[in-house]
Each structure stands twice: as structure tokens, then as C-alpha cells.
């Protein structure tokens, strides 16, 4: 379970998140929506421990993220798959190596890595591109690779921060379908997005941020701003 | 994990050929500079040693001094300081023989010797020290020490100026070497840091991504350190080949400038030190620079 307890985050004196509280249960699909600058990406950074809250607590499976030691933070990140708008792939590694890296980080054996990587590339439709480098892929393929990397570890939580921001409608549909599929496998999915159409089609829980505050939290929500 | 780190490093090293080649060739410069400085030190030491070999002081003994007493003084001199390198005893007869041998074809000298009659030479001890400054200590031991009654004269005063001048030159050369060495070391660090920085800067985003997927700091840092070391190692090999060729082809010319100094022999006989020096400036600096620079990205 993920719990935000009275979390605030300010840069200099400008508040980006202001006293936010909510809970996400295991296996939920939650969309965090809001205008650009509403604090969605900051929220993702706080979840991953990339930034620490100015006040309040973020609890993941009973651990206060901001109090974790570097090694514990690495272990936590291994349990979370992340997909970004700008893909953030390892440009010097092939498609196969990009997905395998996540398991190599955990010290898994090569045989198992190969098996899982092939499976996940199959799911994301990238099997025939395994030896290509990221710059040889289209935007949609790169994002699918980012999704493949996020799920290879079979993480408990997948966070997608504006994953469709750079994609055309067809690739948007494919990536969102992948996230839904992951959710049906029992994983928690947190989708930060300002894509109204995507959110409205999902018919899942929606937390709406505005001016750094949670203004709505609907079980089957719509993009209303 | 180590096997994976080494594999990542090797794969990245072979994939980023252009940037690594640039880094390797820039690294060659400080390594060659360090090697040149070492060779310069070898040449200057050889010159200084040759000049110092020509300096000595001689203690002349009174007519009545017995050979046994002189040999006791010789022993005492050798015990006086570890820096007394050599003491040669020249007896009265030996001194005469040496004179005759040297001037046998010069009638002026031979006539003068005949006129003086008998053996006008004194027994003496020829003393050489490791350092020019030690001559003063030796001279004062002979003139004012327990054996002063046996001593007729010590030619230190006549040679004092020359000895001091040589000492000053030696000190200046050594100081110059130290200053150049220190400056070179700083330049080498700056060059290596900047070279490695250029290579790592382009990987800044990748480092963030690696952190994001849960890689430990060592798992991220390791391949960069090994890559830095690989660049240093490649630069070492190139530098060794270049310096070896230069030493081989310049040996004859250096021999003309510094008689008795064979540059190539010096290079071969000091290969261990040169390799260590090049390893330090290439591999160790390359790896250390990578460690420091990646650390700054890991903290960000």
C-alpha cells in the first residue's frame, strides 16, 4: 500500500504540493491528473525518493521513503517500474540490454534474465527489435521499450509519468493497453497524465491535482478541470 | 556482479569508439610528459654524476707519516659518514711513479724532478663523497680532528668554490625537476579530469536512469571506472611504444650530447619504473577521475 500523509513540497518558497493526503491500495489503477505544473511529476519524484518532501510522509509497504538509506532506496526502486514521457532509455545498450539491465542490477542469473526479457519483449511487440539501439526505434517503440523495462522485474508498482505525451493516438492506445494489462495481472499502476481522452476512457480512479492540492479523488473518475 | 561490471565496461568501451579514442589520445599527452620528465631526470643525474666523479679532495701527509697510520685514517674516514664514497691511498712511491708516467715525454717536468732530487712527493689520501657538501665535513675532520698532526695539507680550500658551484647547479637542477614535476602532475590531473569529464558528461542522463531502475552506486560507477582504466591502459600502450621508439632512435644523438649516456639502455633498464609511472598517470588517474566524476553525478 502507498500512503501520502500531509505531504508538502516547495521549491525555494514556492509550494508545488500542499498538504496532500491519499492512499493507494495494492492492485489499484490510479490516474493522477492535472494541468502542467500541477505537481504530478513532483509527486512521482517523491514516490521514487528522487526528492524528499518538505513536510509529511510517504509510506510504501510500511517504509517511510524519505528516511531510507541509499541502499534501501535502490532496493525500493527495484520494486517499482517507471515509465517517463521522454523514455529515459540507455542509449548505449540494445533493446534487449535495456530490459535485461533491470534484472542484472538485482544480480539475477543470465538464463533467467534471457527468459524474462524474451517474454517481456514479446508482450510489448519488440522481439524483432531486440538487437536494435533505442535511436533506431520509433517514439512508440521506445515507449513500449520503457514499459518493457518497467515490467520485466514484475514490480509491485508501475508508475507512468506522462507516458503518452510524445506519442500519436495509435501508440498512445498501445501503451495504455499495456498498462491496463499490467494492472489486470494484479500490479498497482499509477498514471500521471494530462491526456483527457485517455483518462476518460480508462474509467478508473482519478486523483485531480490543482495548484498543488488534491481537489478531487473519484473512484471512477473523469478528467474534470 | 564484478563480471557484469567488467562486461558492461568492455562493451561500452568498444561501442563508444570515437569518444574513447579521443580520451585515449589526450591521455597519451600527460603520460608522455611524465615519461619525458623521468628521462630528463636520468640524463641530468648522469651529467651531474659525471661532473661529481671528477671532484675529490686530497689530504697530503707529512714526511714522517707511516703507512699504517695513514691506513688507520683511511678507515676512520670511511667510518665518518656513509656519504664518503671512496678513499684511495697513494703512497710516496706511487705518487712519484704516477708523475713519471704522466710526464715522461715532457723534458721540462722531468728536468725539474731531477733538479729537486729524490722523491719530493707526499703520501696522500684521495677522497670522494656522495654529496659535494660532505667535503667540508671531511676536510675539517682531517685538519682539526685527532689526526691533524699527520696532515701536511688538505686541498679543500682551493677546490671549495668549484665544489660549491657544482652543489648549487645540482640543487638547482633537482629543484627545477621537482617544480616541473609538480606542475606536470597538476596539468596531468586537469587534463585527465577534463577528458574523462567529457566522456562521462554525455552519460549523465544514463546515470540518472540507472539510479532510477534501482542500480546501486557501485553497479553504476564500476563500468565507468573500468572504462577510465581501459582508456588509461590503451594510452599507456601507445605511450610506451612512442617513448620506446623515441629512445631507440634518439639514443645516438643523446650520446653525442651526453657522452656515456645511452638513452635506449636507460629506457630498457628503467622499464619497470617507466611502466609504473605510465600506469600511474594513465590507468590510476583515469580510473580515479572516473570515480570522482561519476560520484558527483550520483550525488545529484
Coordinates of C-alpha atoms in Angstrom, one line a residue:
Chain A
X1 CA 0.0 0.0 0.0
X2 CA 1.1 3.5 -0.8
X3 CA 0.2 6.3 1.6
X4 CA 0.7 10.1 1.3
X5 CA 0.3 11.7 4.7
X6 CA 0.1 15.5 4.7
X7 CA 2.8 15.8 2.1
X8 CA 4.0 19.2 1.0
X9 CA 6.9 20.1 -1.3
X10 CA 8.1 23.6 -2.0
X11 CA 11.0 24.8 -4.2
X12 CA 12.5 27.8 -2.5
X13 CA 9.3 29.4 -1.1
X14 CA 7.0 28.3 -3.9
X15 CA 4.8 25.4 -2.9
X16 CA 4.3 22.7 -5.6
X17 CA 2.5 20.2 -3.4
X18 CA 0.5 21.5 -0.5
X19 CA -0.6 19.1 2.3
X20 CA -1.6 16.2 0.1
X21 CA -3.0 13.0 1.7
X22 CA -4.3 9.9 -0.1
X23 CA -3.9 6.1 -0.1
X24 CA -3.4 3.7 -3.0
X25 CA -4.3 0.0 -2.4
X26 CA -2.4 -2.8 -3.9
X27 CA -3.6 -3.7 -7.4
X28 CA -5.3 -0.4 -8.0
X29 CA -5.1 1.6 -11.2
X30 CA -4.9 5.3 -10.2
X31 CA -4.6 8.2 -12.6
X32 CA -3.1 11.5 -11.2
X33 CA -4.4 14.3 -13.4
X34 CA -3.8 18.0 -13.5
X35 CA -2.6 20.8 -15.7
X36 CA 1.1 21.2 -16.4
X37 CA 2.8 22.4 -13.3
X38 CA 0.1 20.9 -11.0
X39 CA 2.7 18.8 -9.2
X40 CA 2.2 15.4 -11.0
X41 CA 5.9 14.9 -11.8
X42 CA 6.9 16.1 -8.3
X43 CA 4.6 13.5 -6.8
X44 CA 6.3 10.8 -8.9
X45 CA 9.8 12.0 -7.8
X46 CA 8.7 11.9 -4.2
X47 CA 7.4 8.4 -4.6
X48 CA 10.7 7.2 -6.0
X49 CA 12.7 9.1 -3.4
X50 CA 14.4 11.2 -6.0
X51 CA 13.2 14.2 -3.9
X52 CA 12.2 14.4 -0.3
X53 CA 9.0 16.1 0.9
X54 CA 9.3 19.5 2.7
X55 CA 6.9 18.0 5.3
X56 CA 4.7 15.0 5.7
X57 CA 5.4 11.3 5.0
X58 CA 5.3 8.9 2.0
X59 CA 4.8 5.3 3.1
X60 CA 5.3 2.4 0.7
X61 CA 4.7 -1.0 2.2
X62 CA 5.3 0.4 5.7
X63 CA 8.6 2.2 4.8
X64 CA 8.9 6.0 5.1
X65 CA 10.6 6.7 1.7
X66 CA 12.4 9.9 2.8
X67 CA 14.1 8.0 5.7
X68 CA 15.5 5.2 3.6
X69 CA 19.3 4.7 3.3
X70 CA 20.7 4.8 -0.3
X71 CA 21.0 1.0 -0.5
X72 CA 17.4 0.7 0.8
X73 CA 16.2 3.3 -1.7
X74 CA 17.9 1.2 -4.5
X75 CA 16.0 -1.9 -3.3
X76 CA 12.8 0.1 -3.2
X77 CA 13.3 1.3 -6.8
X78 CA 13.9 -2.3 -7.9
X79 CA 10.3 -3.0 -6.8
X80 CA 8.9 0.0 -8.8
X81 CA 8.8 0.1 -12.6
X82 CA 8.8 3.6 -14.0
X83 CA 7.8 4.9 -17.5
X84 CA 8.6 8.5 -18.4
X85 CA 7.4 10.7 -21.2
X86 CA 11.0 11.1 -22.5
X87 CA 11.6 7.3 -22.2
X88 CA 14.9 7.6 -20.4
X89 CA 16.4 4.6 -22.1
X90 CA 20.1 3.6 -22.0
X91 CA 21.2 4.8 -25.4
X92 CA 24.4 2.7 -25.5
X93 CA 22.5 -0.5 -24.9
X94 CA 20.4 -2.5 -27.2
X95 CA 16.7 -3.1 -26.7
X96 CA 17.5 -6.5 -25.1
X97 CA 20.2 -5.0 -22.9
X98 CA 17.9 -2.2 -21.7
X99 CA 15.4 -4.6 -20.3
X100 CA 18.0 -7.1 -19.1
X101 CA 19.8 -4.3 -17.2
X102 CA 17.0 -4.0 -14.6
X103 CA 17.4 -7.7 -13.7
X104 CA 21.2 -7.6 -13.9
X105 CA 21.0 -4.8 -11.3
X106 CA 19.4 -7.3 -8.9
X107 CA 22.1 -10.0 -9.6
X108 CA 19.7 -12.4 -11.4
X109 CA 21.3 -15.1 -13.5
X110 CA 21.7 -14.7 -17.2
X111 CA 19.5 -17.7 -18.1
X112 CA 16.5 -16.3 -16.1
X113 CA 17.1 -12.8 -17.5
X114 CA 17.1 -14.1 -21.1
X115 CA 13.8 -15.9 -20.4
X116 CA 12.1 -12.9 -18.8
X117 CA 13.5 -10.4 -21.3
X118 CA 12.3 -12.5 -24.3
X119 CA 8.8 -12.8 -22.6
X120 CA 8.5 -9.1 -21.9
X121 CA 9.7 -8.1 -25.4
X122 CA 7.1 -10.5 -26.8
X123 CA 4.4 -8.8 -24.8
X124 CA 5.5 -5.3 -25.9
X125 CA 5.9 -6.4 -29.5
X126 CA 9.6 -5.7 -29.6
X127 CA 11.1 -9.2 -30.1
X128 CA 12.3 -8.4 -33.6
X129 CA 14.0 -5.2 -32.5
X130 CA 16.0 -6.9 -29.6
X131 CA 19.3 -6.1 -31.2
X132 CA 18.5 -2.5 -32.2
X133 CA 19.6 0.5 -30.2
X134 CA 17.0 3.0 -28.9
X135 CA 17.8 5.6 -31.5
X136 CA 16.8 3.1 -34.2
X137 CA 13.3 2.8 -32.8
X138 CA 10.2 5.0 -33.4
X139 CA 8.8 7.0 -30.5
X140 CA 6.1 4.4 -29.9
X141 CA 8.6 1.6 -29.9
X142 CA 10.8 3.5 -27.5
X143 CA 7.9 4.0 -25.1
X144 CA 7.0 0.3 -25.3
X145 CA 10.6 -0.5 -24.5
X146 CA 10.3 1.8 -21.5
X147 CA 7.2 -0.2 -20.5
X148 CA 9.0 -3.5 -21.1
X149 CA 11.8 -2.3 -18.8
X150 CA 9.4 -1.2 -16.2
X151 CA 7.6 -4.6 -16.0
X152 CA 10.4 -7.1 -16.6
X153 CA 11.1 -7.2 -12.9
X154 CA 7.5 -8.0 -12.2
X155 CA 7.4 -5.0 -9.8
X156 CA 4.6 -4.4 -7.3
X157 CA 4.0 -0.9 -8.6
X158 CA 4.3 0.6 -12.1
X159 CA 4.5 4.4 -12.3
X160 CA 3.9 6.1 -15.6
X161 CA 4.7 9.8 -15.8
X162 CA 3.0 11.3 -18.9
X163 CA 3.9 8.1 -20.9
X164 CA 1.8 9.2 -23.9
X165 CA 3.0 12.8 -24.0
X166 CA 5.1 12.2 -27.1
X167 CA 3.0 9.6 -28.9
X168 CA 0.4 9.6 -31.6
X169 CA -3.1 8.2 -30.9
X170 CA -2.2 4.7 -32.1
X171 CA 0.9 4.4 -29.9
X172 CA -1.0 6.0 -27.0
X173 CA -3.6 3.3 -27.2
X174 CA -1.0 0.6 -27.3
X175 CA 0.9 1.9 -24.3
X176 CA -2.2 2.5 -22.2
X177 CA -3.4 -1.0 -23.2
X178 CA -0.1 -2.4 -21.9
X179 CA -0.6 -0.5 -18.6
X180 CA -4.1 -1.9 -18.2
X181 CA -2.9 -5.4 -19.0
X182 CA -0.2 -5.0 -16.3
X183 CA -2.9 -3.9 -13.8
X184 CA -5.1 -6.9 -14.6
X185 CA -2.1 -9.0 -13.6
X186 CA -2.6 -7.6 -10.1
X187 CA 0.0 -4.8 -10.2
X188 CA -0.6 -1.3 -8.9
X189 CA -0.4 1.2 -11.7
X190 CA -0.1 5.0 -11.1
X191 CA -0.6 7.0 -14.3
X192 CA 0.3 10.7 -14.2
X193 CA -1.3 12.4 -17.2
X194 CA -3.0 15.4 -18.6
X195 CA -4.4 13.5 -21.5
X196 CA -8.2 14.0 -21.0
X197 CA -9.2 11.4 -23.6
X198 CA -7.0 8.6 -22.1
X199 CA -8.2 9.3 -18.6
X200 CA -11.9 9.4 -19.5
X201 CA -11.7 6.1 -21.5
X202 CA -10.0 4.3 -18.6
X203 CA -12.9 4.6 -16.2
X204 CA -10.6 4.0 -13.2
X205 CA -9.8 6.0 -10.0
X206 CA -8.7 9.6 -10.7
X207 CA -7.0 11.9 -8.3
X208 CA -7.1 15.5 -9.6
X209 CA -4.4 18.0 -8.6
X210 CA -4.7 21.7 -8.9
X211 CA -2.4 24.3 -7.5
X212 CA -0.6 21.6 -5.6
X213 CA -3.7 20.4 -3.8
X214 CA -5.9 17.3 -4.3
X215 CA -9.2 18.8 -5.4
X216 CA -10.9 15.6 -6.4
X217 CA -10.5 11.9 -5.7
X218 CA -13.1 9.8 -7.6
X219 CA -13.3 6.0 -7.7
X220 CA -14.4 6.0 -11.3
X221 CA -13.3 9.4 -12.3
X222 CA -13.2 11.7 -15.3
X223 CA -10.8 14.4 -16.3
X224 CA -12.6 17.5 -14.9
X225 CA -10.6 20.7 -14.8
Chain B
X1 CA 28.4 -8.6 -10.2
X2 CA 32.1 -7.9 -10.9
X3 CA 31.9 -10.0 -14.1
X4 CA 28.9 -7.9 -15.2
X5 CA 30.6 -4.7 -14.4
X6 CA 33.7 -5.7 -16.4
X7 CA 31.4 -6.9 -19.3
X8 CA 29.5 -3.6 -19.3
X9 CA 32.7 -1.6 -19.3
X10 CA 34.2 -3.6 -22.2
X11 CA 31.0 -3.4 -24.2
X12 CA 30.7 0.4 -23.6
X13 CA 34.4 0.8 -24.3
X14 CA 34.1 -0.9 -27.7
X15 CA 30.8 0.8 -28.6
X16 CA 31.9 4.4 -27.9
X17 CA 35.0 4.2 -30.1
X18 CA 35.1 7.8 -31.1
X19 CA 34.9 9.4 -27.7
X20 CA 37.2 6.7 -26.2
X21 CA 39.8 7.2 -28.9
X22 CA 39.8 10.9 -28.2
X23 CA 40.1 10.3 -24.5
X24 CA 43.0 7.8 -25.1
X25 CA 44.9 10.2 -27.3
X26 CA 44.5 13.1 -24.8
X27 CA 45.7 10.8 -22.0
X28 CA 48.8 9.9 -24.0
X29 CA 50.0 13.6 -23.6
X30 CA 50.4 13.6 -19.8
X31 CA 51.8 10.1 -19.9
X32 CA 54.5 11.1 -22.4
X33 CA 55.2 14.3 -20.5
X34 CA 55.8 12.3 -17.3
X35 CA 58.0 9.8 -19.2
X36 CA 60.0 12.7 -20.7
X37 CA 60.5 14.2 -17.3
X38 CA 61.7 10.9 -16.0
X39 CA 64.2 10.6 -18.9
X40 CA 65.3 14.2 -18.3
X41 CA 66.0 13.3 -14.7
X42 CA 68.0 10.3 -15.9
X43 CA 70.0 12.5 -18.3
X44 CA 70.6 15.2 -15.7
X45 CA 71.6 12.7 -13.0
X46 CA 74.1 11.1 -15.4
X47 CA 75.6 14.5 -16.2
X48 CA 75.8 15.5 -12.5
X49 CA 77.3 12.1 -11.6
X50 CA 80.0 12.5 -14.2
X51 CA 80.9 16.0 -13.0
X52 CA 80.8 14.9 -9.4
X53 CA 83.1 12.0 -10.2
X54 CA 85.7 14.5 -11.3
X55 CA 85.7 16.2 -7.9
X56 CA 87.7 15.0 -5.0
X57 CA 89.8 16.4 -2.2
X58 CA 93.3 15.2 -1.4
X59 CA 94.9 15.1 2.1
X60 CA 98.7 15.1 2.0
X61 CA 100.6 13.6 4.8
X62 CA 103.8 14.9 6.5
X63 CA 107.1 13.3 5.5
X64 CA 107.3 11.1 8.6
X65 CA 103.8 9.7 8.5
X66 CA 103.7 5.9 8.5
X67 CA 101.7 3.9 6.0
X68 CA 99.9 2.1 8.9
X69 CA 98.8 5.4 10.4
X70 CA 97.5 6.6 7.0
X71 CA 95.6 3.4 6.5
X72 CA 94.0 3.9 10.0
X73 CA 93.0 7.4 9.0
X74 CA 91.5 5.9 5.8
X75 CA 89.4 3.5 7.8
X76 CA 88.3 6.3 10.1
X77 CA 87.3 8.4 7.1
X78 CA 85.2 5.6 5.7
X79 CA 83.5 5.2 9.1
X80 CA 83.0 9.0 9.4
X81 CA 79.9 9.1 7.1
X82 CA 78.1 6.8 4.8
X83 CA 78.4 9.6 2.3
X84 CA 82.2 9.1 2.0
X85 CA 82.1 7.1 -1.2
X86 CA 85.7 6.2 -1.8
X87 CA 89.1 6.8 -0.2
X88 CA 92.2 5.9 -2.3
X89 CA 95.6 5.7 -0.6
X90 CA 98.6 7.0 -2.8
X91 CA 102.0 6.2 -1.3
X92 CA 105.0 8.4 -1.9
X93 CA 106.4 5.9 -4.3
X94 CA 103.1 5.6 -6.1
X95 CA 102.9 9.4 -6.4
X96 CA 106.3 9.5 -8.0
X97 CA 105.5 6.7 -10.4
X98 CA 102.3 8.3 -11.4
X99 CA 104.1 11.6 -12.0
X100 CA 106.8 10.0 -14.1
X101 CA 104.3 8.0 -16.1
X102 CA 102.3 11.1 -16.8
X103 CA 105.2 13.4 -17.7
X104 CA 107.7 11.0 -19.1
X105 CA 107.6 12.7 -22.5
X106 CA 107.9 16.2 -21.1
X107 CA 111.6 17.1 -20.6
X108 CA 110.7 20.3 -18.6
X109 CA 108.9 18.3 -15.9
X110 CA 111.5 15.5 -15.9
X111 CA 114.4 18.0 -15.6
X112 CA 112.6 19.8 -12.7
X113 CA 112.2 16.4 -10.9
X114 CA 115.9 15.7 -11.4
X115 CA 116.8 19.1 -10.0
X116 CA 114.7 18.7 -6.9
X117 CA 116.3 15.3 -6.4
X118 CA 115.0 12.2 -4.5
X119 CA 111.2 11.8 -4.1
X120 CA 109.6 15.2 -3.4
X121 CA 106.0 13.8 -3.3
X122 CA 104.0 13.2 -0.2
X123 CA 101.8 10.2 0.6
X124 CA 98.1 11.1 0.2
X125 CA 94.5 10.1 0.5
X126 CA 92.2 10.8 -2.3
X127 CA 88.6 11.2 -1.0
X128 CA 85.3 11.2 -2.9
X129 CA 81.9 11.8 -1.3
X130 CA 78.4 11.2 -2.5
X131 CA 77.4 14.8 -2.0
X132 CA 79.6 17.9 -2.6
X133 CA 78.7 19.4 0.7
X134 CA 80.3 16.5 2.6
X135 CA 83.8 17.6 1.5
X136 CA 83.7 20.4 4.1
X137 CA 83.0 17.9 6.9
X138 CA 85.8 15.6 5.7
X139 CA 88.3 18.5 5.4
X140 CA 87.5 19.8 8.9
X141 CA 87.9 16.2 10.3
X142 CA 91.3 16.0 8.7
X143 CA 92.5 19.5 9.6
X144 CA 91.2 19.8 13.1
X145 CA 90.5 16.2 14.1
X146 CA 92.6 13.7 16.1
X147 CA 94.9 13.0 13.2
X148 CA 95.7 16.6 12.3
X149 CA 99.4 16.1 13.4
X150 CA 99.9 13.7 10.4
X151 CA 98.4 16.1 7.9
X152 CA 100.6 18.4 5.9
X153 CA 97.7 20.0 3.9
X154 CA 94.2 19.3 2.5
X155 CA 93.5 20.9 -0.9
X156 CA 89.9 21.7 0.0
X157 CA 90.3 25.5 0.1
X158 CA 91.5 25.6 -3.5
X159 CA 88.6 23.4 -4.6
X160 CA 85.9 24.9 -2.4
X161 CA 84.5 27.3 -5.0
X162 CA 84.2 24.6 -7.6
X163 CA 82.6 22.2 -5.2
X164 CA 80.1 24.8 -4.1
X165 CA 79.3 25.8 -7.7
X166 CA 78.6 22.2 -8.6
X167 CA 76.5 21.8 -5.5
X168 CA 74.4 24.8 -6.4
X169 CA 74.0 23.6 -10.0
X170 CA 72.9 20.1 -8.7
X171 CA 70.5 21.7 -6.3
X172 CA 69.0 23.9 -9.0
X173 CA 68.6 21.1 -11.4
X174 CA 66.9 19.0 -8.7
X175 CA 64.7 21.9 -7.7
X176 CA 63.8 22.6 -11.3
X177 CA 62.9 18.9 -11.7
X178 CA 60.7 19.0 -8.6
X179 CA 58.9 22.1 -9.7
X180 CA 58.4 20.9 -13.3
X181 CA 57.2 17.5 -11.9
X182 CA 54.7 19.2 -9.6
X183 CA 53.4 21.4 -12.4
X184 CA 53.2 18.5 -14.7
X185 CA 51.3 16.4 -12.1
X186 CA 48.7 19.2 -11.8
X187 CA 48.4 19.6 -15.6
X188 CA 48.1 15.8 -15.9
X189 CA 45.3 15.7 -13.3
X190 CA 43.4 18.6 -15.0
X191 CA 43.8 17.0 -18.5
X192 CA 42.7 13.6 -17.3
X193 CA 39.8 15.1 -15.2
X194 CA 38.6 17.1 -18.2
X195 CA 39.0 14.3 -20.7
X196 CA 37.1 11.8 -18.5
X197 CA 34.5 14.5 -17.7
X198 CA 33.7 15.0 -21.4
X199 CA 33.2 11.2 -21.7
X200 CA 31.0 11.0 -18.6
X201 CA 29.0 14.2 -19.2
X202 CA 27.4 12.5 -22.2
X203 CA 26.3 9.7 -19.9
X204 CA 24.7 12.0 -17.2
X205 CA 21.2 11.1 -18.2
X206 CA 22.0 7.4 -18.3
X207 CA 23.4 7.6 -14.8
X208 CA 20.1 9.1 -13.6
X209 CA 18.2 6.3 -15.4
X210 CA 20.4 3.6 -13.9
X211 CA 19.7 5.1 -10.4
X212 CA 16.0 5.2 -11.2
X213 CA 15.9 1.5 -12.0
X214 CA 17.5 0.7 -8.7
X215 CA 21.1 0.2 -9.6
X216 CA 23.5 0.5 -6.6
X217 CA 26.1 3.3 -6.8
X218 CA 28.9 0.7 -7.3
X219 CA 27.0 -1.0 -10.1
X220 CA 26.7 2.3 -11.9
X221 CA 30.2 3.6 -11.0
X222 CA 32.0 0.3 -11.7
X223 CA 31.8 0.3 -15.5
X224 CA 32.8 3.9 -15.7
X225 CA 35.9 3.3 -13.5
X226 CA 36.9 0.2 -15.6
X227 CA 36.3 2.2 -18.8
X228 CA 38.6 5.0 -17.4
X229 CA 41.2 2.4 -16.6
X230 CA 40.9 0.9 -20.1
X231 CA 41.4 4.3 -21.7
X232 CA 44.4 4.7 -19.4
X233 CA 45.7 1.3 -20.4
X234 CA 45.3 2.0 -24.1
X235 CA 47.1 5.3 -23.6
X236 CA 49.9 3.5 -21.7
X237 CA 50.4 1.1 -24.5
X238 CA 50.6 3.8 -27.1
X239 CA 52.9 6.0 -24.9
X240 CA 55.2 3.0 -24.2
X241 CA 55.5 2.3 -28.0
X242 CA 56.1 6.0 -28.8
X243 CA 58.6 6.5 -25.9
X244 CA 60.4 3.3 -26.8
X245 CA 60.8 4.3 -30.4
X246 CA 62.0 7.8 -29.5
X247 CA 64.5 6.3 -27.0
X248 CA 65.8 3.9 -29.7
X249 CA 66.1 6.5 -32.5
X250 CA 67.4 9.4 -30.4
X251 CA 69.9 7.3 -28.4
X252 CA 72.8 8.1 -30.8
X253 CA 72.1 11.9 -30.8
X254 CA 71.8 12.0 -27.0
X255 CA 75.1 10.1 -26.7
X256 CA 76.8 12.9 -28.6
X257 CA 75.3 15.5 -26.2
X258 CA 75.8 13.4 -23.1
X259 CA 78.8 11.1 -23.6
X260 CA 78.4 7.8 -21.9
X261 CA 74.6 8.1 -21.6
X262 CA 72.8 5.5 -23.7
X263 CA 69.1 6.6 -23.8
X264 CA 67.8 3.3 -25.0
X265 CA 69.7 1.3 -22.4
X266 CA 68.4 3.7 -19.8
X267 CA 64.9 3.2 -21.1
X268 CA 65.2 -0.6 -21.0
X269 CA 66.9 -0.8 -17.6
X270 CA 64.3 1.5 -16.1
X271 CA 61.4 -0.1 -17.9
X272 CA 59.8 -1.2 -14.6
X273 CA 59.8 2.4 -13.2
X274 CA 58.6 3.8 -16.5
X275 CA 55.8 1.3 -16.7
X276 CA 54.8 2.1 -13.1
X277 CA 54.9 5.9 -13.9
X278 CA 52.8 5.4 -17.1
X279 CA 50.4 3.1 -15.2
X280 CA 50.0 5.8 -12.5
X281 CA 49.4 8.7 -15.0
X282 CA 47.2 6.6 -17.3
X283 CA 45.4 3.8 -15.6
X284 CA 45.2 5.0 -12.0
X285 CA 44.4 8.7 -12.9
X286 CA 41.9 7.6 -15.5
X287 CA 40.1 5.3 -13.0
X288 CA 40.3 7.8 -10.2
X289 CA 38.9 10.6 -12.4
X290 CA 36.0 8.4 -13.4
X291 CA 35.3 7.5 -9.7
X292 CA 35.3 11.2 -8.7
X293 CA 33.2 12.4 -11.6
X294 CA 30.6 9.7 -11.5
X295 CA 30.3 10.3 -7.8
X296 CA 29.3 13.9 -8.4
X297 CA 26.5 12.6 -10.7
X298 CA 25.4 10.0 -8.3
X299 CA 25.0 12.7 -5.6
X300 CA 23.0 15.0 -7.9

